[in-house]
Structures are given as C-alpha cells and as structure tokens.
Coordinates of C-alpha atoms and ligand atoms in Angstrom, one line a residue:
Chain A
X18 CA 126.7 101.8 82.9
X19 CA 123.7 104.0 84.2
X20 CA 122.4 102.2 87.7
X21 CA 119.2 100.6 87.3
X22 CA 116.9 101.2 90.5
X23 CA 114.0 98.9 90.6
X24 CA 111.0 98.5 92.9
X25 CA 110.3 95.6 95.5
X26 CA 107.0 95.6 97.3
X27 CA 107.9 92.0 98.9
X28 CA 110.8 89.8 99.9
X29 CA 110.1 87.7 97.0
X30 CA 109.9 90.7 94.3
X31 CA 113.8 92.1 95.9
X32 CA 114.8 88.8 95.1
X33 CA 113.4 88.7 91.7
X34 CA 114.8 92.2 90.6
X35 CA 118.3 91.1 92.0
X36 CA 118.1 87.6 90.3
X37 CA 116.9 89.9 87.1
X38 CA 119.6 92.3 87.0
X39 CA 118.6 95.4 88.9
X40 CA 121.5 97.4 90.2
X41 CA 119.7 98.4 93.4
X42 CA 116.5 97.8 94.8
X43 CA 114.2 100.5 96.4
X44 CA 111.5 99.0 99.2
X45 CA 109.8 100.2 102.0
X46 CA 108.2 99.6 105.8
X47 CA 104.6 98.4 105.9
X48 CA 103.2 101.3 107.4
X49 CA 102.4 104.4 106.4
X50 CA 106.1 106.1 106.3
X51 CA 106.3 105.0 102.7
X52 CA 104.0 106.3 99.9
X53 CA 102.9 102.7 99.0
X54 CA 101.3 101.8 101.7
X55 CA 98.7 99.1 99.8
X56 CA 97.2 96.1 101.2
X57 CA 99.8 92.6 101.7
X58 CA 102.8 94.6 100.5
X59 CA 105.8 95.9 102.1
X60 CA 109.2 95.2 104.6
X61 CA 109.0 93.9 107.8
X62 CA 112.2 95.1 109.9
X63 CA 113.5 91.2 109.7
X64 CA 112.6 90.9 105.5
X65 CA 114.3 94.1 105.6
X66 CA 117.6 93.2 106.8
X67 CA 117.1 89.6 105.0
X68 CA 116.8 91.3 101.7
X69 CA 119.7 93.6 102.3
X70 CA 122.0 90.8 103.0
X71 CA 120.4 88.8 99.6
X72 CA 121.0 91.7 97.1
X73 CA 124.5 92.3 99.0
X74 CA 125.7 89.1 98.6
X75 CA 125.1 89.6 95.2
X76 CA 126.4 93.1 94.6
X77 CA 123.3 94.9 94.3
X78 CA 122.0 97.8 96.8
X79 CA 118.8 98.6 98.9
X80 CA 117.6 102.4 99.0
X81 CA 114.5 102.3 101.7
X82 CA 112.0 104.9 101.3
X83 CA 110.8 106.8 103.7
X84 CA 109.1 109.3 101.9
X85 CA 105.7 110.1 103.5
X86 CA 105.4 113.2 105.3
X87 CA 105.2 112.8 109.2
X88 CA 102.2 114.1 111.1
X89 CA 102.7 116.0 113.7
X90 CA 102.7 114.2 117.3
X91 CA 103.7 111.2 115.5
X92 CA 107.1 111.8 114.3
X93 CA 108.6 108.9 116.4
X94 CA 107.4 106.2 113.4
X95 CA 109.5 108.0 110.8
X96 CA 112.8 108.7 113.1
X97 CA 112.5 104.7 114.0
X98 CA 112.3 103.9 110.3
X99 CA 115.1 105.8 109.4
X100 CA 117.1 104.5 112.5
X101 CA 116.1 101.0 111.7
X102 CA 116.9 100.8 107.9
X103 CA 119.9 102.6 109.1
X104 CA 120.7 98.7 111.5
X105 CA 119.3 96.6 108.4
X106 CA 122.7 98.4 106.7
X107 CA 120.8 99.8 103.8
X108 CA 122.7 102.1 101.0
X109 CA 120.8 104.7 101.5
X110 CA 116.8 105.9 102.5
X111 CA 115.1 108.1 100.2
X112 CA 113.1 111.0 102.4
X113 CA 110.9 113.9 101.7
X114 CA 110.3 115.8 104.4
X115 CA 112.3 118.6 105.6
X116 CA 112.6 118.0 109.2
X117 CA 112.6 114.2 109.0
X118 CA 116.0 115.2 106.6
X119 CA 117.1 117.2 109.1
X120 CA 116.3 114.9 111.7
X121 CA 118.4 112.0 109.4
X122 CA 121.3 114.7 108.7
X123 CA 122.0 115.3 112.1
X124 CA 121.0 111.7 113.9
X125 CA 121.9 109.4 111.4
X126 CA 125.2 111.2 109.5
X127 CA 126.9 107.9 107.5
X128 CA 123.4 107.2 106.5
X129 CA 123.5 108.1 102.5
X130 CA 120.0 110.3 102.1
X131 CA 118.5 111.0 98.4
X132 CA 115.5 113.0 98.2
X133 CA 112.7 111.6 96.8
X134 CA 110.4 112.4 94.1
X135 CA 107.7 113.3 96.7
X136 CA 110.1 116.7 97.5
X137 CA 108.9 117.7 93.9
X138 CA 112.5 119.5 93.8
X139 CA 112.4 120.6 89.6
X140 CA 115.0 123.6 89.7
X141 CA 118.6 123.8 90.7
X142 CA 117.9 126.1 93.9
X143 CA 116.0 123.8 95.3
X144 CA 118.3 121.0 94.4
X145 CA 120.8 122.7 95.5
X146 CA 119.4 123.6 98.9
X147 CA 118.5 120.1 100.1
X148 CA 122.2 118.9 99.0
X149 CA 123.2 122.1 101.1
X150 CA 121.6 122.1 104.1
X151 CA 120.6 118.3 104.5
X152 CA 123.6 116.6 103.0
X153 CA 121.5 114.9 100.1
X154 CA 123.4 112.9 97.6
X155 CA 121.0 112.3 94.9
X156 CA 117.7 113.9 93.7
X157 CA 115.0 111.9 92.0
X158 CA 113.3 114.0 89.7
X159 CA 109.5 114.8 89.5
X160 CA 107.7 113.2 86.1
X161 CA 106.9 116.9 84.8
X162 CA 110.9 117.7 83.4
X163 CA 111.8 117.2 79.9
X164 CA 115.1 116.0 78.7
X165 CA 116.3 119.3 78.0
X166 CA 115.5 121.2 81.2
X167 CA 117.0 117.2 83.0
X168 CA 120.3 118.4 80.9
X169 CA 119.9 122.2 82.2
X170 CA 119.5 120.9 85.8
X171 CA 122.2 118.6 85.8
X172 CA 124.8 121.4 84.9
X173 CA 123.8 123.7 88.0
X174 CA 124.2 121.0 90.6
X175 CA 126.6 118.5 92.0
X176 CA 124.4 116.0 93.2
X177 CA 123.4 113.1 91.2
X178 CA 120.0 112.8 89.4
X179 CA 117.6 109.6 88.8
X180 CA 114.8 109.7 86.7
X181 CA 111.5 107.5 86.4
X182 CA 111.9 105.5 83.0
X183 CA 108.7 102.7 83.4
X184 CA 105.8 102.3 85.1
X185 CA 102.7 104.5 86.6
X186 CA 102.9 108.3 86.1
X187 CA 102.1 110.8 88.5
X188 CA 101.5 113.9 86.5
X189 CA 100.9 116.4 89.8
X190 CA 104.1 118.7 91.2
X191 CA 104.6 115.4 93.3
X192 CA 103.9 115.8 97.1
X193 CA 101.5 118.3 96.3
X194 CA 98.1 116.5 95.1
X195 CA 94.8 116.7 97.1
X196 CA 92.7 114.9 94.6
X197 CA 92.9 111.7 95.9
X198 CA 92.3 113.2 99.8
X199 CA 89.2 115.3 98.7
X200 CA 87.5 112.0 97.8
X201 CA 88.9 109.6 100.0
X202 CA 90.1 111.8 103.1
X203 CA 93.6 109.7 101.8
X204 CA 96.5 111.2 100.5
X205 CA 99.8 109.9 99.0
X206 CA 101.8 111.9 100.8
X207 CA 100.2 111.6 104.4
X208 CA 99.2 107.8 104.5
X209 CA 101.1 106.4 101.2
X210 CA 98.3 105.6 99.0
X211 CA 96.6 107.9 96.2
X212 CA 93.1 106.4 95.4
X213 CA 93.5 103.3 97.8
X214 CA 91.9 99.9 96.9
X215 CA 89.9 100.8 100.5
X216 CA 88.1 103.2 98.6
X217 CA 87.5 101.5 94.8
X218 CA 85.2 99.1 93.8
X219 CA 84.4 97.6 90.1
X220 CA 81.2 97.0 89.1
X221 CA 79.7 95.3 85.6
X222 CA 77.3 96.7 84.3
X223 CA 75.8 94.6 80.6
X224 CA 78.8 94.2 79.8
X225 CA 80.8 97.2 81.0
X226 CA 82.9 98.0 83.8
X227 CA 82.5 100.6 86.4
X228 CA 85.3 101.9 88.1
X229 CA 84.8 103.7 90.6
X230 CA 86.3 105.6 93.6
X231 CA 84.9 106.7 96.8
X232 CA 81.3 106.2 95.6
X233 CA 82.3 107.9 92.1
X234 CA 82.4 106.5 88.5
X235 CA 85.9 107.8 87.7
X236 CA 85.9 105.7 84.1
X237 CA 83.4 103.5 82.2
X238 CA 85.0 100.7 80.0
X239 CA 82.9 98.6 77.7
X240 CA 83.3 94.9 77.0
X241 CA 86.8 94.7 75.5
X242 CA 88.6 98.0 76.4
X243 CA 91.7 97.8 78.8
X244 CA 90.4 98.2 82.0
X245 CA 91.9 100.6 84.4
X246 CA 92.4 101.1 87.8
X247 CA 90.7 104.4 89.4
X248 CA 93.5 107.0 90.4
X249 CA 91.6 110.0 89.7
X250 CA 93.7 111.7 87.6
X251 CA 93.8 109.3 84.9
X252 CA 89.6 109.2 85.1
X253 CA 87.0 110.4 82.6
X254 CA 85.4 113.6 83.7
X255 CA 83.5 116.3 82.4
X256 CA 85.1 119.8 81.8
X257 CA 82.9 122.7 80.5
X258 CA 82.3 120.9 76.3
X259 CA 85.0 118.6 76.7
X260 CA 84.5 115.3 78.0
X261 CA 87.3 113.0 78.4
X262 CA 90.5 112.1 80.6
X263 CA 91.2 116.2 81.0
X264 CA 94.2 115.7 83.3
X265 CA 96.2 112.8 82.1
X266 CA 95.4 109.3 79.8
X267 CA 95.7 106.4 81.5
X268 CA 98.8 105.3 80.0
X269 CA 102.1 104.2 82.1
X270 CA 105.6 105.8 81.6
X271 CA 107.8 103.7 79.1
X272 CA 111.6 105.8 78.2
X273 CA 113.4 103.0 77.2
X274 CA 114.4 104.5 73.9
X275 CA 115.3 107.6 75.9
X276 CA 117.7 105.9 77.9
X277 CA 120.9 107.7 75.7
X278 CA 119.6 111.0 76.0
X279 CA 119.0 110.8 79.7
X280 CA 122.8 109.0 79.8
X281 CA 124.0 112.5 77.6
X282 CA 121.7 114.7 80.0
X283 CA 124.1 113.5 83.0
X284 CA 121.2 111.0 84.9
X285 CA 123.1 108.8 87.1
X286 CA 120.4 106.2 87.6
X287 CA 116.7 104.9 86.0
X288 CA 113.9 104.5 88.0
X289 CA 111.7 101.7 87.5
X290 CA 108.1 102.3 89.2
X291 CA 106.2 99.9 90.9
X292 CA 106.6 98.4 94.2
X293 CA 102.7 97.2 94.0
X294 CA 103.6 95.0 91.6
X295 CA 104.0 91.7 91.2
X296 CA 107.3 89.5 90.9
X297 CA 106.5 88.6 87.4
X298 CA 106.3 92.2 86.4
X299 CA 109.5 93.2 88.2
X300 CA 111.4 90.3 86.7
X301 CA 110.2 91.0 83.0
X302 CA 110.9 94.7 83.5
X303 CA 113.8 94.7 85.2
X304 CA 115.2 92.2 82.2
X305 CA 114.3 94.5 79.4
X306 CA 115.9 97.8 80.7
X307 CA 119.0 95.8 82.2
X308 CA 119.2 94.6 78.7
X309 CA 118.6 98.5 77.3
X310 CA 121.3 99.8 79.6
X311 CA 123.9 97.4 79.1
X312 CA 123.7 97.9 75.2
X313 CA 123.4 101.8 75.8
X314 CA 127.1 101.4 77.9
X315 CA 128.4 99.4 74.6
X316 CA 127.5 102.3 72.4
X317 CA 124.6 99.9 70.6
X318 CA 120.9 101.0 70.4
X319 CA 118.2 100.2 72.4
X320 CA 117.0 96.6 72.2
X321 CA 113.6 96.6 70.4
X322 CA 110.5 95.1 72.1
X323 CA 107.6 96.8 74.1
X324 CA 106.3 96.1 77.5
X325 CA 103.2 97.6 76.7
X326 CA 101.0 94.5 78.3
X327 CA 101.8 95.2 81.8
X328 CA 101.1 98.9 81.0
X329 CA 97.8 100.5 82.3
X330 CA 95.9 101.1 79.0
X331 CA 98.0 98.7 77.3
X332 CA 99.5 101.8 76.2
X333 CA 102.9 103.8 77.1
X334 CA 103.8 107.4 76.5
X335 CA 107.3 109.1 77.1
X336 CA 105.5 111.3 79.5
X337 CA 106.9 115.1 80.1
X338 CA 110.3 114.0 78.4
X339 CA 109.1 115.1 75.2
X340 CA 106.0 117.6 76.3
X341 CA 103.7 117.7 74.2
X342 CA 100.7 119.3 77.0
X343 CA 97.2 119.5 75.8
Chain B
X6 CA 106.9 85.9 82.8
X7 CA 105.0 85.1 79.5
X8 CA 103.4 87.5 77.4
X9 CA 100.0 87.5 78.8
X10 CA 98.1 88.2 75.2
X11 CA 98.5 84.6 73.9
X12 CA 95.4 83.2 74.6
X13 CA 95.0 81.1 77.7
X14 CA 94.5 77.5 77.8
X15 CA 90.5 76.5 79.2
X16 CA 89.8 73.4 80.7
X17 CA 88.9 70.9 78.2
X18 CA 85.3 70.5 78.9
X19 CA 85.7 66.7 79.3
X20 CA 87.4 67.5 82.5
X21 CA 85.2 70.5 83.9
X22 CA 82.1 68.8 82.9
X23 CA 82.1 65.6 85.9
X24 CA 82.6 68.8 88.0
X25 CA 79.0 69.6 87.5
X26 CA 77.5 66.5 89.6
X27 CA 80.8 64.6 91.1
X28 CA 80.1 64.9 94.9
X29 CA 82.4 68.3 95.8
X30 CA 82.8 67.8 99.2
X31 CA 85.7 65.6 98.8
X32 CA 87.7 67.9 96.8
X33 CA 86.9 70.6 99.0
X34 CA 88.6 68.4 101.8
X35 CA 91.6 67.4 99.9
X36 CA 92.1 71.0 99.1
X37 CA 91.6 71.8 102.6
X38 CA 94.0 69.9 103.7
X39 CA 96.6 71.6 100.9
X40 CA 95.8 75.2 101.9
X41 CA 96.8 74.0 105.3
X42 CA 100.0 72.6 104.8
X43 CA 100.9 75.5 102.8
X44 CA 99.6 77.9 105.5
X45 CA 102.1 75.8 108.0
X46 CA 105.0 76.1 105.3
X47 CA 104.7 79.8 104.3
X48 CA 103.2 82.0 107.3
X49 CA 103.2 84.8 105.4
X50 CA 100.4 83.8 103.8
X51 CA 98.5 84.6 107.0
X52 CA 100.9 87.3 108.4
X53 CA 100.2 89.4 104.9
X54 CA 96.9 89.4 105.2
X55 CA 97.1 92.1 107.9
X56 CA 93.0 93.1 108.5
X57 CA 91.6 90.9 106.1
X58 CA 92.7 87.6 107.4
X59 CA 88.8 87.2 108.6
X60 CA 87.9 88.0 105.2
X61 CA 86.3 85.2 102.6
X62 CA 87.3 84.7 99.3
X63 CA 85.8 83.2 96.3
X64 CA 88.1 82.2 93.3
X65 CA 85.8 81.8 90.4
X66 CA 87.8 79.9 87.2
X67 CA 85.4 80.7 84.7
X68 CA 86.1 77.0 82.8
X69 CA 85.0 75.4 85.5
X70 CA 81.1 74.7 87.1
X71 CA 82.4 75.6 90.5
X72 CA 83.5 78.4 92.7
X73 CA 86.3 78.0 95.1
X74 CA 85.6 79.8 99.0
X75 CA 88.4 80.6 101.1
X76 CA 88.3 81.4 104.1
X77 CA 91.8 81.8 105.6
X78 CA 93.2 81.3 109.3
X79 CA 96.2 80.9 110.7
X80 CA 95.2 76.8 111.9
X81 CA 91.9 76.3 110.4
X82 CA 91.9 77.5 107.0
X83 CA 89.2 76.0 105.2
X84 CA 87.9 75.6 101.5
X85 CA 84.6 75.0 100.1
X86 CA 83.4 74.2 96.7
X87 CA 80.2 75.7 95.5
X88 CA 78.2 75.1 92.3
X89 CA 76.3 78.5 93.0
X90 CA 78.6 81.3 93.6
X91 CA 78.8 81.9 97.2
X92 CA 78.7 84.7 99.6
X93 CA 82.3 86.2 99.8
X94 CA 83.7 89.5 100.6
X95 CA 86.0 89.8 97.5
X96 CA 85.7 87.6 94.1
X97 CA 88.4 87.0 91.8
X98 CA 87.3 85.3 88.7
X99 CA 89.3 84.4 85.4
X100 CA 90.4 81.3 83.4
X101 CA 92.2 78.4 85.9
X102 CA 95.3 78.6 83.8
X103 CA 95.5 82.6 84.6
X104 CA 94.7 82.2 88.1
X105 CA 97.1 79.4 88.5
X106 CA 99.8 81.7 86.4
X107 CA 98.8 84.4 89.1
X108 CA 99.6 82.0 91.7
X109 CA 103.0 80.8 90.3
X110 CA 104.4 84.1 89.4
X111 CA 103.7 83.6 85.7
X112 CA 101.9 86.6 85.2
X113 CA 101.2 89.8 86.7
X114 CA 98.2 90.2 88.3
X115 CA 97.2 93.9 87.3
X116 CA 98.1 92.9 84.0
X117 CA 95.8 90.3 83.8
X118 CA 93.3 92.9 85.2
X119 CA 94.1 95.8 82.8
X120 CA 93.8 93.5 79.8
X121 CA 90.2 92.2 81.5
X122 CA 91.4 88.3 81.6
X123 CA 90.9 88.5 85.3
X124 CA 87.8 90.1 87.5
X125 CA 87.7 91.5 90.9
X126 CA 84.6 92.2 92.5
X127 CA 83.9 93.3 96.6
X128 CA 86.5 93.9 98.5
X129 CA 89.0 95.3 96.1
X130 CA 91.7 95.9 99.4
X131 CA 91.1 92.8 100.2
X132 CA 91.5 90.9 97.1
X133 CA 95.3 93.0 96.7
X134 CA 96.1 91.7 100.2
X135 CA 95.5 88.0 99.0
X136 CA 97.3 88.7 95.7
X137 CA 100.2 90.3 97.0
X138 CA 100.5 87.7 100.1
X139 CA 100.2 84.9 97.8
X140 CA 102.7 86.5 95.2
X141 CA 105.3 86.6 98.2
X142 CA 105.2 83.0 99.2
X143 CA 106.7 81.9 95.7
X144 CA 104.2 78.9 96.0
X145 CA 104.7 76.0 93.6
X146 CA 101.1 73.7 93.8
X147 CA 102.7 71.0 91.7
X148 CA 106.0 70.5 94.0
X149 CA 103.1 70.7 97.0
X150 CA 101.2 68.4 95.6
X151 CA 103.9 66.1 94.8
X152 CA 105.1 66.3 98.4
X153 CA 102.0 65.3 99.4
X154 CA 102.1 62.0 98.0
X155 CA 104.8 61.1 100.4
X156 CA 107.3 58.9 98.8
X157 CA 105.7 58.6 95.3
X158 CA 105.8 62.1 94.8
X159 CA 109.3 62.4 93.5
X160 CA 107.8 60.3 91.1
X161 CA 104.9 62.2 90.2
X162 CA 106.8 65.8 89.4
X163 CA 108.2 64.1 85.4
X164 CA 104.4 63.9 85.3
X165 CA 103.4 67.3 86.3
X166 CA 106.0 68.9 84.2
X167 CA 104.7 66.9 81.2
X168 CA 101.3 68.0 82.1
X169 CA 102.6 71.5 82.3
X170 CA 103.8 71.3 78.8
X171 CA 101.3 69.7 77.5
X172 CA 98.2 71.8 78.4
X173 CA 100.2 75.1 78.5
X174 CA 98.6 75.3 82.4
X175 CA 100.9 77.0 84.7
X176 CA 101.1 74.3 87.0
X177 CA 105.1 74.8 89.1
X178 CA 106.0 78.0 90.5
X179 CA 107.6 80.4 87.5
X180 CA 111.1 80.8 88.9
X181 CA 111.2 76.6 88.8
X182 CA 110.9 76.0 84.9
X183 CA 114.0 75.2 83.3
Ligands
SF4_229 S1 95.7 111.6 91.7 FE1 97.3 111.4 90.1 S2 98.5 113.2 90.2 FE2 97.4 113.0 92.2 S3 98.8 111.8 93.5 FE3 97.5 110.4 92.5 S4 98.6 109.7 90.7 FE4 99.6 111.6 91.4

C-alpha cells in the first residue's frame, strides 16, 4: 500500500491523523526552522516526543521538518532541532538546506533525512546528488512535475519519491519565491510563512470582501463568492490587457483519482498538505485518501466523493500532474 | 467532520430575543467563571497564544443580540457581554452553531472562512493564534458544563446530547459523538 504522510500542526491534529488512518505524520518546531511557522501552531520539544510515542504505539511514524533555510550566525537553532527530534526518536527529519544536511549527515548518521520539497530537486542529478553526498533516503517532489516526467525520474534514481496529493499548491520552483518577501520583508523559506496572517487583513466593503496583504488588495470577492486567503500568487492582478489571477487560481491540489498512476510511476508515499489546519480537516482528509489507497492496493478504483469544501475556492485542480499551463 | 454546506442551524429567535434586555452581566460572570476553569484544565490555551495572549477578542454569533469579549490571561481571564460591538483587536463573527462546531472540532475553520459562513476582522494573526490554540485543547463545553454542575452533572450530559440532536448545534467536542 502507498504510505500516506499527513500534516499535524498540533498535538491534537497528530492524534487525529493517527486515529484517522495516516501512515505517518509530518510536524514541526514552533519556530522558525519549519516553513509553517503561523500563529498557535506547532511542536513543543515535550508534544514532540509525546506525539512520537502516541503514533508509535499505534504503528504510525513522525517525519519532523526542518526545512527552513538557516541564517547565517544563527545556525545553532536548526542543529538543536535536528539533534532534538533526533532524542524525541522521530523516523526521520525532512531538511532543505545544504549545510544543515551536511551538518545532519555527519552529526546525526542513524537519523533517516529526506529532502524536502523546499530543495526544489525536479531532475535526477540533483536527486541523485543529495542521495550521494548527504545520504538522503527520500525526495519529495516540487508541485511543478507531471506524472510522466514523476515516472521518468523515478527510473534514474534509487531513492524513494513522495508527492503532494491534497491541499494548498505552491506553484513557484519551491525554495525559490521572493513574492511574498518583496511585500512583507517575509519569506517561506527564511521565517516559514509565505503571506503571513501578520501581514493580511480583510476588509468589507457593501458587501464585498477585501483581501489584502501588506497594505495591498491582492483579490476582491463579492457577497457570495468563496473567499480566499491572500498568498500572492493566487491574487488578482493586472498584467499588460489581461486582468485576472495571472500566476495561479486559487484552487487547492486534489489527485486522488491519480493515486494509481502515481502507484505505476514508482511514488512511495502521498503527501497530504496542511499542517495549518485544523483537526477536523486532517481527520476528514486523512479518511478519504486512507480509504483511496487501501482500494488502490486491492486493485479497486478510487472511492468517489470530493473534498472540495475544505478546498480554497471551493474548487480543486490536479495541478502540474496533467499540465495544462496558460 | 460534517460537510460544512448544509445549512447551519440559527438560534430560534424565541431564545436570542430575551438576550436583547435580560441583564448580561450575569452571564458574562457565569461564563467567566467557565473560561477559567478551562484555562486551569487546558494551559495550552494560554501557552498557544504566544504574543497575543494580551490581545482581546470579540466572538460575534450573528443569531444572537450580543457580542462575546475575551480577554485571555493565564489567572484572570475574563468575558464580557456587549449589546454594541465592542472594541477588540480581532473579531470573529458567524452563526453560534458554526462557532461552537469551530470550537468542538466539527468543522474546519478556514473552511468555514473560504465558504464565507465565518468573518474575521483586525487582527487576522491573532485570530489564527486563538483558533489554532483552541483547536488543540479538544475542548467539549457540554462535558465542561456538565462538570460544573457538580454531582448533577452526570445527569445533565443524556440532556445535552438530546439537545445536540435535536437543534443540530454542535454542542460536545467532535471526537465524543458516538
Ligand atoms: S507566493 Fe505562492 S509560489 Fe510563492 S511561496 Fe507563496 S505559495 Fe509559493
């Protein structure tokens, strides 16, 4: 069966994805090693361990990511986190950075390291130098592949992939976006939040909603419309005649019905997005593709049934697994 | 979690309406007193709140005449009930029964948001913070409630489940439901 790996952004939602289903759980320190570094969410090192020993217990895993890149100066908070998830006996961290990998290779050698999706590795050379030279085990993939160049990938390397199937896209090479810094001075990959809540403020106007970021209207909503929240590249801009969302809708990733062609492209495990969720969500989610994956592994279709209310929009696309750029 | 596009129960406005001239600081008190206990019981609360802990909130259910201030602290949290909406860094507003499912783990809250049932206004940090503190604590206001009532309450929880069914109100922690 392909290895569900789903999001925890509190003690409470770990134990609500294990209670659902979920294989393994991915979480994070509250601070900014971890690219969702939002407002009440996140592991303290105590929740940490105590969630490790709940999902064990039960037979699922714990992946911590640790996926920011460190400033310079500053690099103690990172090796700590990685030494510290290392004593809360987690499965495995998921890192970015090059030196803090290094640093992990070389410190912290029984410690399982995948790389994460912030790496923005997309070929097999680069794939196939972080497995070399850092000792990484598994690779997630960045949200701009389709299935076809996941298959082509797969054959070139002996790592194992994981690919996002739900949740929030992030349509950038990953660890490589400067939108949300240019208007907030915030990145994702420096301080863990793109477009932080710090920085966005709603406002109705007769009727319609404002959202806005750093001062700007990033999208304009009337009465009944889905409302959305401002990551910048999902707002509504202005681009020579064209006016509209010019880098990406703001729609959330649902590939549930891809789930046997990833299994045929060789993915290893499905990545569920969304550690700033709530329990509810990860509980509902994690049911649905649990559900999908078992039936995949008994050679039945996909389950029917959408999850499109908890979606941004209200709507879901299958991303860059079947491109279809504008 | 249920689907959150079935409509949500309102206040029958037999119940909302003695809201509008009942005296409020009672209420306020008795809820006081809850948001204390529960602040004992589940630290978290507090400890999640990180910078925003000297923030004030108002809850505003929109089928009901008053707004709910919270203003949270470790020992001396304290509630208020307003008939004009008060001062507050961050506003959440939306139907009791969504804001209670929010509170219970029924629903997701940026669901709720993305499909407009629920409103944030101010502070939007601030308003996460409270969310995702609250959504950690796994709080379940009828078992509270019921444990406040000292010995009666064990007889009191057939009669909030009832309730619960009845008025499709989200009124026990999600993960309790049978
Ligand atoms: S602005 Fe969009 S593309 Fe850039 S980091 Fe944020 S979600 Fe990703």
């Amino acid at each position: 069966m392909m290895e569900l790996v789903c999001p925890a952004g509190t003690p409470a939602a770990l134990r609500a994805a294990v209670d659902a289903g979920a294989h393994t759980i991915y979480c994070g320190f509250a601070d900014e090693t971890n690219a969702r570094n939002f407002p009440g969410l996140n592991f303290s090192r105590e929740e940490l361990a105590q969630g490790v020993d709940y999902a064990h217990r039960r037979g699922a895993k714990v992946l911590v990511a640790i996926n920011t890149f460190p400033r310079a100066g500053a690099e103690g908070l990172w090796h700590r986190a990685v030494a510290d998830a290392e004593t809360a006996d987690v499965d495995a961290v998921i890192l970015a950075d090059l030196g803090l990998l290094a640093h992990a290779a070389e410190h912290h050698p029984d410690l399982r390291r995948h790389l994460s999706v912030q790496a923005a590795a997309a070929n097999p050379d680069a794939i196939n130098f972080y497995a070399t030279a850092f000792g990484v085990r598994r690779v997630v993939l960045p949200r701009v592949l389709t299935v076809a160049e996941i298959t082509a990938i797969n054959r070139e390397i002996d790592v194992e992939t994981e690919v996002f199937v739900f949740g929030g896209l992030c349509v950038m090479a990953e660890g490589r976006c400067s939108l949300s810094s240019y208007i907030t001075g915030k990145s994702p990959n420096m301080n863990g939040v793109c477009s932080p809540p710090s920085h966005v403020q709603y406002v109705e106007t007769k009727g319609a909603l404002d959202a806005r970021l750093g001062g700007y209207t990033i999208q304009r909503n009337a009465k009944d419309e889905p409302a959305p929240y401002p990551t910048l590249c999902k707002g509504c801009f202005q681009s020579g005649d064209m006016t509209g969302h010019v880098f990406e809708d703001p729609s959330s990733l649902d590939a549930k019905d891809l789930i046997p062609a990833l299994a045929k492209a060789g993915v290893t495990a499905l990545k569920i997005e969304g550690r700033q969720r709530s329990r509810a969500y990860v509980a509902q989610v994690v049911r649905s593709f649990r559900t999908a994956v078992e039936a995949v592994a008994a050679g039945r279709p996909v389950p029917p049934g959408t999850l499109a209310s908890l979606t941004e929009g209200q709507a879901a696309t299958t991303g860059a697994y079947r491109k279809t750029w504008r | 979690m249920s689907d959150i596009h079935t409509p949500f129960p309102t206040v029958p406005s037999l119940l909302a309406k003695p809201l509008s001239f009942v005296p409020l600081a009672p209420i306020a008190q008795a809820l006081t007193v809850l948001a204390r206990r529960l602040v004992t019981r589940h630290p978290g609360l507090i400890s999640r709140l990180g910078p925003y802990v000297d923030s004030s909130f108002a809850i505003a259910p929109t089928d009901l005449p008053v707004t709910l201030l919270l203003r949270p602290h470790p020992t001396a949290m304290r509630i208020t009930l307003h008939r004009d909406p008060p001062r507050a860094d961050a506003r959440i507003a939306g139907p009791l029964s969504a804001l209670l499912g929010l509170v219970h783990g029924t629903w997701d809250g940026d669901a709720l948001f993305f499909s407009r049932d629920l409103v944030i206004d101010g502070d939007t940090s601030a308003a996460l913070a409270l969310r995702n503190a609250i959504d950690d604590c796994e709080l379940d206001l009828g078992a509270e409630i019921a444990g406040l009532s000292g010995p009666f309450g064990r007889l009191l929880m057939p009669f909030i489940d009832l309730a619960e069914r009845r008025t499709g109100m989200p009124l026990r922690r999600a993960e309790a439901r049978p």
